[in-house]
């Protein structure tokens, strides 16, 4: 390969500094997941296509990476007329085309990609963690104690058009509970968000909450139940296109002026959580489902308030609808602090029939997800990564030759047993080059051992920041590097 | 999907207990990699096909999972005659075949899989971590400080025929140094193996070492340099087919009787490392390359001996040849304790031209790899996993209703801040069911809070192993669960 090597578009290499920072975030999330009683599972990177296809809509099916069957994947295809020729073949078929076969007319022998894929690919890369989790629960239902609190932190793949902040391979960090309808789960998930972001030192996040039943209730009271999706999709755009824009779109979708007057309160929806709750109660009194939603929100809000949050704020956002046709109860979304323009750094909700797609009915699930890449960007922008995260070696032992290197290695061996990261420069090259290496690697100390040090059974410890150099015995060396 | 869902053959779901144990091994390896000054990198799960194809031999090319291009991957194929028809099409072409087109005779329109793949797949899943690492080094050479000590712990994929202990998705744990020829690297890698397996409590592993130059030297002195591969492949089988078998195979491969007499010492090769070294010196005096190999082995052996190993043994195994056409210097392989029949649990070596395949010359690399799946099986068989590994929640708070659940949640919140894993049973169901859940989950304590406890601001703590129950205040509760 003459040309400089590269990686597929939408994918990334991660340098040591980047891996360390990502690991710091993942470790913080993991620790808190486990504190909250969630247990880790892992599923294969690829699933049988039938497990994934049709679960994410037509768009999703397109964006799923398919894996080519290995071996001679065409050997079992008997009837090529099903694949090789479009249905209109016969009409196209003309005698002169037959002349001088094989034809090089691509169109003539056009193969239909969609048709062919079914024949040559039976596996596909994981598109999210929710469907594999549902598959896992159904497949292992007899080994699982329900309610099952699981977390999963693994990469997913999507053939999306790459763009800023959107990648074709990225990690998802999900915590879900399946097998319990208890609203205490929603209460704990709000606490979990608050705890994780507080642990990361990211203060001022807003945990927005809504409830599918509220949205259905509103649609009901304004007599637009049949237009629930149109209604919520329009409402969801309030912060983007404003009140007039939303109203215009609703009217275009056939929602009446009279209805819009009824929902007027939603456009000036403000005040404390409880204020909003009471406004909604007034609006939704006539809708049983709507009032059920109000009740649920009140339960969550009251208990979260009593327990208290460390640094996050819980806010009722009646325009929040993300993945509506999916959630059946609570809907969550976490917003980064206003100071950074990042938008959602997490989301989730309750779906009453998580495992139905795989034939296990009445399994209610509720879960939340953390957006690793965006959290990374936020912590970077606000400089919230602890300095210790990208910690490199504490000291570099300068290599003056094999005798000195052996003496150094004996100290290195003992220091590593004390869990101190130290390394020997492998080659006996110019000292300047070795110091330059320590400098570039941001290694804070250099340890110099020549004949004198060996004779005195000592070590010359040089602080590469201050330039100060001291002679110490092993205990002194250990003490200095432990700090 | 009516049928019970399943996963592709050769892949695995990992349960919470399994993930915890795997994480324990990975974390131990990671910690020691970093103590030794290795830095983590991560590369994408899929690479451009050209990066991987042709790097693992013909067999490897077959076993690489290819990813189907997304979208209408056939739209750019103009000349189907190149793909759709085997070269012998014209000879097969007969008038009667044309009659009644489209033909349903699969053979007639046979497509050549190999030819088609180039057109419909441009990405492939990572097959190992070494080639992506080499690609990374060349691509990022200007950002890297050499010598570059990197570690990488990520899954790889191979379309191998699945069998016991061989999977289509598995993790590799590699540590490599690139950009230094220093033999101190080999010394440290032996120490690293020893340190990791000691940390895992796995005593009695044997670190077998050999050197490509030794094998070349032997072939040279017996006048079989042209038969180096045949010679080493046969020698490698000594433990399987025995002395006679090896000799028989060597003779079949055209190695002379006279040569076999010369190498006789190899068949009764024994004694201490130094004994073996001196035997080899005698055998190889006439081979410059061979003597270079002896020197290298002696350097490594002497320094490792002086520094000492915790629990592992370093042994010179002149039959060790793994991936010969790849390694140019040291060759490593780690053998599990004799008590378990597991074979190699790690391996590695030196390759003098790691990045040449991507156009960056003279980059010597040396590295080792840990076999996660086999190490797991060994620790399992020898029951070396600490009990704390699969640690579930420390206590389950029994749910007697919302008032009690809120009181419990206040304690739970404070306990989690102390990093104690506790959970509330989400639903107010029969107490027996809740205790059964704690039992199945192996949760050691239950905390019972009813009106009395709330009134007394106390907690009833039940030890689910001994059955003993005590009433404690919050401090008492914390203390009991911290132990």
Coordinates of N, CA, C and O in Angstrom, one line a residue, chain B residues 373-479:
Chain B
X373 N -10.1 -15.5 26.9 CA -11.0 -16.6 27.1 C -10.4 -17.8 27.8 O -11.0 -18.4 28.7
X374 N -9.2 -18.1 27.4 CA -8.5 -19.3 28.0 C -8.1 -19.0 29.5 O -8.2 -19.8 30.4
X375 N -7.7 -17.7 29.7 CA -7.3 -17.3 31.1 C -8.6 -17.5 32.0 O -8.5 -18.0 33.1
X376 N -9.7 -17.1 31.4 CA -11.0 -17.2 32.1 C -11.2 -18.6 32.5 O -11.5 -18.9 33.7
X377 N -11.1 -19.5 31.5 CA -11.4 -20.9 31.8 C -10.4 -21.5 32.9 O -10.8 -22.3 33.7
X378 N -9.2 -21.1 32.8 CA -8.2 -21.5 33.8 C -8.5 -21.1 35.2 O -8.6 -21.8 36.2
X379 N -8.8 -19.8 35.3 CA -9.2 -19.2 36.7 C -10.4 -19.9 37.2 O -10.6 -20.2 38.4
X380 N -11.4 -20.1 36.3 CA -12.6 -20.8 36.7 C -12.3 -22.2 37.2 O -12.7 -22.6 38.3
X381 N -11.5 -23.0 36.4 CA -11.2 -24.4 36.8 C -10.5 -24.4 38.1 O -10.7 -25.3 39.0
X382 N -9.6 -23.5 38.3 CA -8.8 -23.5 39.6 C -9.4 -22.6 40.7 O -8.9 -22.4 41.7
X383 N -10.7 -22.2 40.4 CA -11.4 -21.4 41.4 C -10.6 -20.2 41.9 O -10.5 -20.1 43.1
X384 N -10.0 -19.4 41.0 CA -9.2 -18.3 41.5 C -9.8 -17.0 41.4 O -9.2 -16.0 41.7
X385 N -11.1 -16.9 41.0 CA -11.8 -15.6 40.9 C -12.2 -15.3 42.4 O -12.8 -16.1 43.1
X386 N -11.8 -14.1 42.8 CA -12.1 -13.6 44.2 C -13.7 -13.6 44.3 O -14.4 -13.2 43.3
X387 N -14.2 -13.9 45.5 CA -15.6 -13.9 45.7 C -16.2 -12.5 45.4 O -17.3 -12.3 44.9
X388 N -15.4 -11.5 45.7 CA -15.9 -10.1 45.6 C -16.2 -9.7 44.1 O -16.9 -8.7 43.8
X389 N -15.6 -10.5 43.2 CA -15.7 -10.1 41.8 C -17.2 -9.9 41.3 O -17.6 -8.9 40.8
X390 N -18.0 -11.0 41.5 CA -19.4 -10.9 41.0 C -20.3 -10.2 42.0 O -21.5 -10.5 42.1
X391 N -19.7 -9.4 42.9 CA -20.4 -8.7 43.9 C -21.7 -8.1 43.4 O -21.7 -7.3 42.6
X392 N -22.8 -8.5 44.0 CA -24.1 -8.0 43.7 C -24.4 -6.9 44.8 O -23.5 -6.5 45.5
X393 N -25.6 -6.4 44.9 CA -25.9 -5.4 45.9 C -25.7 -6.0 47.3 O -25.9 -7.2 47.5
X394 N -25.3 -5.1 48.2 CA -25.0 -5.5 49.6 C -26.3 -5.8 50.4 O -26.4 -6.6 51.2
X395 N -27.4 -5.0 50.0 CA -28.6 -5.1 50.8 C -29.8 -4.8 49.9 O -29.7 -3.9 49.0
X396 N -30.9 -5.5 50.1 CA -32.2 -5.2 49.4 C -33.1 -4.6 50.5 O -33.4 -5.2 51.5
X397 N -33.7 -3.4 50.2 CA -34.7 -2.8 51.0 C -36.0 -3.3 50.6 O -36.4 -3.2 49.5
X398 N -36.7 -3.9 51.6 CA -38.0 -4.5 51.3 C -39.1 -3.4 51.2 O -39.0 -2.4 51.9
X399 N -39.9 -3.5 50.2 CA -40.9 -2.5 49.8 C -42.3 -2.8 50.5 O -42.9 -3.7 50.1
X400 N -42.6 -2.0 51.5 CA -43.9 -2.1 52.2 C -44.9 -1.1 51.8 O -46.0 -1.0 52.4
X401 N -44.6 -0.3 50.7 CA -45.6 0.7 50.3 C -44.8 2.0 50.1 O -43.6 2.1 50.5
X402 N -45.5 3.0 49.6 CA -44.8 4.3 49.2 C -44.2 5.0 50.4 O -43.1 5.5 50.3
X403 N -44.9 5.1 51.5 CA -44.4 5.9 52.6 C -43.1 5.2 53.1 O -42.0 5.9 53.3
X404 N -43.1 3.9 53.3 CA -41.9 3.1 53.7 C -40.8 3.2 52.7 O -39.7 3.3 53.0
X405 N -41.2 3.1 51.4 CA -40.2 3.2 50.3 C -39.5 4.5 50.3 O -38.3 4.6 50.1
X406 N -40.2 5.6 50.6 CA -39.6 6.9 50.6 C -38.6 6.9 51.8 O -37.4 7.4 51.6
X407 N -39.0 6.4 53.0 CA -38.1 6.4 54.1 C -36.9 5.6 53.8 O -35.7 6.0 54.0
X408 N -37.1 4.4 53.1 CA -36.0 3.6 52.7 C -35.1 4.3 51.7 O -33.9 4.3 51.8
X409 N -35.7 5.0 50.7 CA -34.9 5.7 49.7 C -34.0 6.7 50.3 O -32.9 6.9 49.7
X410 N -34.4 7.3 51.4 CA -33.6 8.3 52.0 C -32.3 7.7 52.5 O -31.2 8.2 52.4
X411 N -32.4 6.5 53.1 CA -31.3 5.8 53.6 C -30.4 5.3 52.4 O -29.2 5.4 52.4
X412 N -31.1 4.7 51.4 CA -30.4 4.2 50.2 C -29.6 5.3 49.6 O -28.4 5.1 49.3
X413 N -30.1 6.5 49.5 CA -29.4 7.6 48.9 C -28.1 7.9 49.6 O -27.0 8.0 49.0
X414 N -28.2 7.9 51.0 CA -27.0 8.2 51.8 C -26.0 7.0 51.7 O -24.8 7.3 51.6
X415 N -26.5 5.8 51.7 CA -25.6 4.6 51.6 C -24.8 4.6 50.3 O -23.6 4.3 50.2
X416 N -25.5 5.0 49.2 CA -24.8 5.0 47.9 C -23.7 6.0 47.8 O -22.7 5.8 47.3
X417 N -24.0 7.1 48.5 CA -22.9 8.2 48.6 C -21.7 7.6 49.3 O -20.6 8.0 49.0
X418 N -21.9 6.6 50.2 CA -20.7 5.9 50.8 C -20.2 4.8 49.9 O -19.4 4.0 50.4
X419 N -20.7 4.8 48.7 CA -20.2 3.7 47.7 C -20.6 2.3 48.2 O -19.9 1.4 47.9
X420 N -21.8 2.3 48.8 CA -22.3 0.9 49.2 C -23.4 0.6 48.2 O -24.3 1.5 48.0
X421 N -23.4 -0.5 47.6 CA -24.4 -0.9 46.6 C -25.6 -1.4 47.3 O -25.6 -2.5 48.0
X422 N -26.7 -0.7 47.2 CA -28.0 -1.1 47.8 C -29.1 -0.8 46.8 O -29.0 0.0 46.0
X423 N -30.2 -1.6 47.0 CA -31.4 -1.3 46.1 C -32.7 -1.5 46.8 O -32.7 -2.2 47.8
X424 N -33.7 -0.8 46.3 CA -35.0 -0.9 46.8 C -35.8 -1.9 45.9 O -35.7 -1.8 44.7
X425 N -36.5 -2.9 46.5 CA -37.4 -3.7 45.7 C -38.5 -2.8 45.1 O -39.2 -2.1 45.9
X426 N -38.6 -2.7 43.8 CA -39.4 -1.6 43.2 C -40.9 -1.7 43.6 O -41.6 -0.7 43.7
X427 N -41.4 -2.9 43.7 CA -42.9 -3.0 43.9 C -43.3 -3.5 45.3 O -42.6 -4.3 45.9
X428 N -44.4 -3.0 45.7 CA -45.0 -3.4 47.0 C -45.7 -4.7 46.9 O -46.9 -4.7 46.8
X429 N -45.0 -5.8 46.7 CA -45.6 -7.1 46.5 C -45.4 -8.0 47.8 O -44.7 -7.6 48.7
X430 N -45.9 -9.2 47.8 CA -45.7 -10.1 48.9 C -44.3 -10.1 49.4 O -43.3 -10.3 48.5
X431 N -44.1 -10.0 50.7 CA -42.7 -10.0 51.2 C -41.9 -11.2 50.8 O -40.7 -11.1 50.5
X432 N -42.6 -12.4 50.8 CA -41.9 -13.6 50.5 C -41.3 -13.5 49.1 O -40.1 -13.9 48.9
X433 N -42.0 -12.9 48.2 CA -41.4 -12.8 46.8 C -40.2 -11.9 46.8 O -39.2 -12.2 46.1
X434 N -40.2 -10.9 47.7 CA -39.1 -9.9 47.7 C -37.9 -10.6 48.3 O -36.8 -10.5 47.8
X435 N -38.1 -11.4 49.4 CA -37.0 -12.1 50.0 C -36.4 -13.2 49.0 O -35.2 -13.4 48.9
X436 N -37.3 -13.8 48.3 CA -36.9 -14.8 47.3 C -36.0 -14.1 46.2 O -34.9 -14.7 45.8
X437 N -36.3 -12.9 45.8 CA -35.5 -12.1 44.9 C -34.1 -11.9 45.4 O -33.1 -12.2 44.8
X438 N -34.1 -11.4 46.7 CA -32.8 -11.2 47.3 C -32.0 -12.5 47.4 O -30.8 -12.5 47.1
X439 N -32.6 -13.6 47.7 CA -32.0 -14.9 47.7 C -31.4 -15.3 46.4 O -30.2 -15.6 46.3
X440 N -32.2 -15.2 45.3 CA -31.8 -15.6 44.0 C -30.6 -14.7 43.5 O -29.7 -15.2 42.8
X441 N -30.7 -13.5 43.9 CA -29.6 -12.5 43.5 C -28.4 -12.6 44.4 O -27.4 -11.9 44.2
X442 N -28.4 -13.5 45.4 CA -27.3 -13.6 46.4 C -27.0 -12.4 47.1 O -25.9 -12.0 47.4
X443 N -28.1 -11.6 47.4 CA -27.9 -10.4 48.2 C -27.8 -10.8 49.6 O -28.7 -11.4 50.1
X444 N -26.8 -10.4 50.4 CA -26.5 -10.9 51.7 C -27.5 -10.4 52.8 O -27.7 -11.0 53.8
X445 N -27.9 -9.1 52.6 CA -28.8 -8.5 53.7 C -30.1 -8.0 53.1 O -30.2 -7.6 52.0
X446 N -31.1 -8.0 54.0 CA -32.4 -7.4 53.7 C -32.6 -6.3 54.8 O -32.3 -6.5 55.9
X447 N -33.1 -5.2 54.4 CA -33.5 -4.1 55.3 C -35.0 -3.9 55.3 O -35.6 -3.7 54.3
X448 N -35.6 -4.1 56.5 CA -37.0 -4.1 56.7 C -37.4 -2.8 57.4 O -36.9 -2.4 58.4
X449 N -38.3 -2.0 56.7 CA -38.8 -0.7 57.3 C -40.3 -0.7 57.3 O -40.9 -0.6 56.2
X450 N -40.9 -0.8 58.5 CA -42.3 -0.6 58.6 C -42.6 0.6 59.4 O -41.7 1.4 59.8
X451 N -43.9 0.7 59.9 CA -44.3 1.9 60.7 C -43.4 2.0 61.9 O -42.9 3.0 62.2
X452 N -43.1 0.8 62.6 CA -42.3 0.8 63.8 C -41.0 1.5 63.6 O -40.6 2.4 64.2
X453 N -40.3 0.9 62.5 CA -38.9 1.4 62.3 C -39.0 3.0 62.0 O -38.2 3.7 62.5
X454 N -40.0 3.4 61.2 CA -40.1 4.8 60.8 C -40.3 5.6 62.1 O -39.6 6.6 62.3
X455 N -41.2 5.1 62.9 CA -41.5 5.8 64.2 C -40.2 5.9 65.0 O -39.9 7.0 65.6
X456 N -39.5 4.8 65.1 CA -38.2 4.8 65.9 C -37.0 5.3 65.2 O -35.9 5.3 65.7
X457 N -37.3 5.8 63.9 CA -36.2 6.2 63.1 C -35.0 5.2 63.0 O -33.9 5.5 63.2
X458 N -35.4 3.9 62.9 CA -34.4 2.8 62.9 C -34.7 1.9 61.7 O -35.5 2.2 60.8
X459 N -33.9 0.9 61.6 CA -33.9 -0.1 60.5 C -33.8 -1.5 61.0 O -32.9 -1.7 61.9
X460 N -34.5 -2.5 60.5 CA -34.3 -3.8 60.9 C -33.5 -4.5 59.8 O -33.9 -4.6 58.6
X461 N -32.3 -4.9 60.2 CA -31.3 -5.5 59.3 C -31.3 -7.0 59.5 O -31.0 -7.5 60.5
X462 N -31.6 -7.7 58.4 CA -31.7 -9.1 58.5 C -30.5 -9.7 57.6 O -30.4 -9.4 56.5
X463 N -29.7 -10.6 58.3 CA -28.6 -11.3 57.6 C -29.3 -12.5 57.0 O -29.7 -13.4 57.6
X464 N -29.3 -12.5 55.6 CA -30.0 -13.6 54.9 C -29.3 -14.9 54.9 O -29.8 -15.9 54.5
X465 N -28.0 -14.9 55.4 CA -27.3 -16.2 55.5 C -27.6 -16.8 56.8 O -28.1 -17.9 56.9
X466 N -27.4 -16.0 57.9 CA -27.6 -16.6 59.3 C -29.0 -16.5 59.7 O -29.4 -17.1 60.6
X467 N -29.8 -15.6 59.1 CA -31.2 -15.4 59.5 C -31.3 -14.4 60.6 O -32.4 -14.0 61.0
X468 N -30.2 -14.1 61.2 CA -30.2 -13.2 62.4 C -30.7 -11.8 62.0 O -30.4 -11.3 60.9
X469 N -31.5 -11.2 62.9 CA -32.0 -9.9 62.6 C -31.8 -8.9 63.8 O -32.0 -9.3 64.9
X470 N -31.3 -7.7 63.4 CA -31.1 -6.7 64.5 C -31.7 -5.4 64.1 O -31.9 -5.1 62.9
X471 N -32.0 -4.6 65.1 CA -32.5 -3.2 64.9 C -31.4 -2.2 65.1 O -30.7 -2.3 66.1
X472 N -31.2 -1.4 64.1 CA -30.0 -0.5 64.1 C -30.5 0.9 63.7 O -31.5 1.1 63.0
X473 N -29.7 1.9 64.1 CA -29.9 3.3 63.5 C -29.1 3.4 62.2 O -28.4 2.4 61.8
X474 N -29.2 4.6 61.6 CA -28.5 4.7 60.3 C -27.0 4.4 60.4 O -26.5 3.6 59.6
X475 N -26.4 4.9 61.4 CA -24.9 4.7 61.5 C -24.6 3.2 61.7 O -23.7 2.7 61.1
X476 N -25.5 2.5 62.4 CA -25.3 1.1 62.6 C -25.5 0.3 61.3 O -24.8 -0.6 60.9
X477 N -26.5 0.8 60.5 CA -26.8 0.2 59.2 C -25.6 0.4 58.3 O -25.1 -0.6 57.7
X478 N -25.1 1.6 58.3 CA -23.9 1.9 57.4 C -22.7 1.0 57.8 O -22.1 0.4 56.9
X479 N -22.5 1.0 59.1 CA -21.3 0.2 59.6 C -21.5 -1.3 59.2 O -20.6 -1.9 58.6

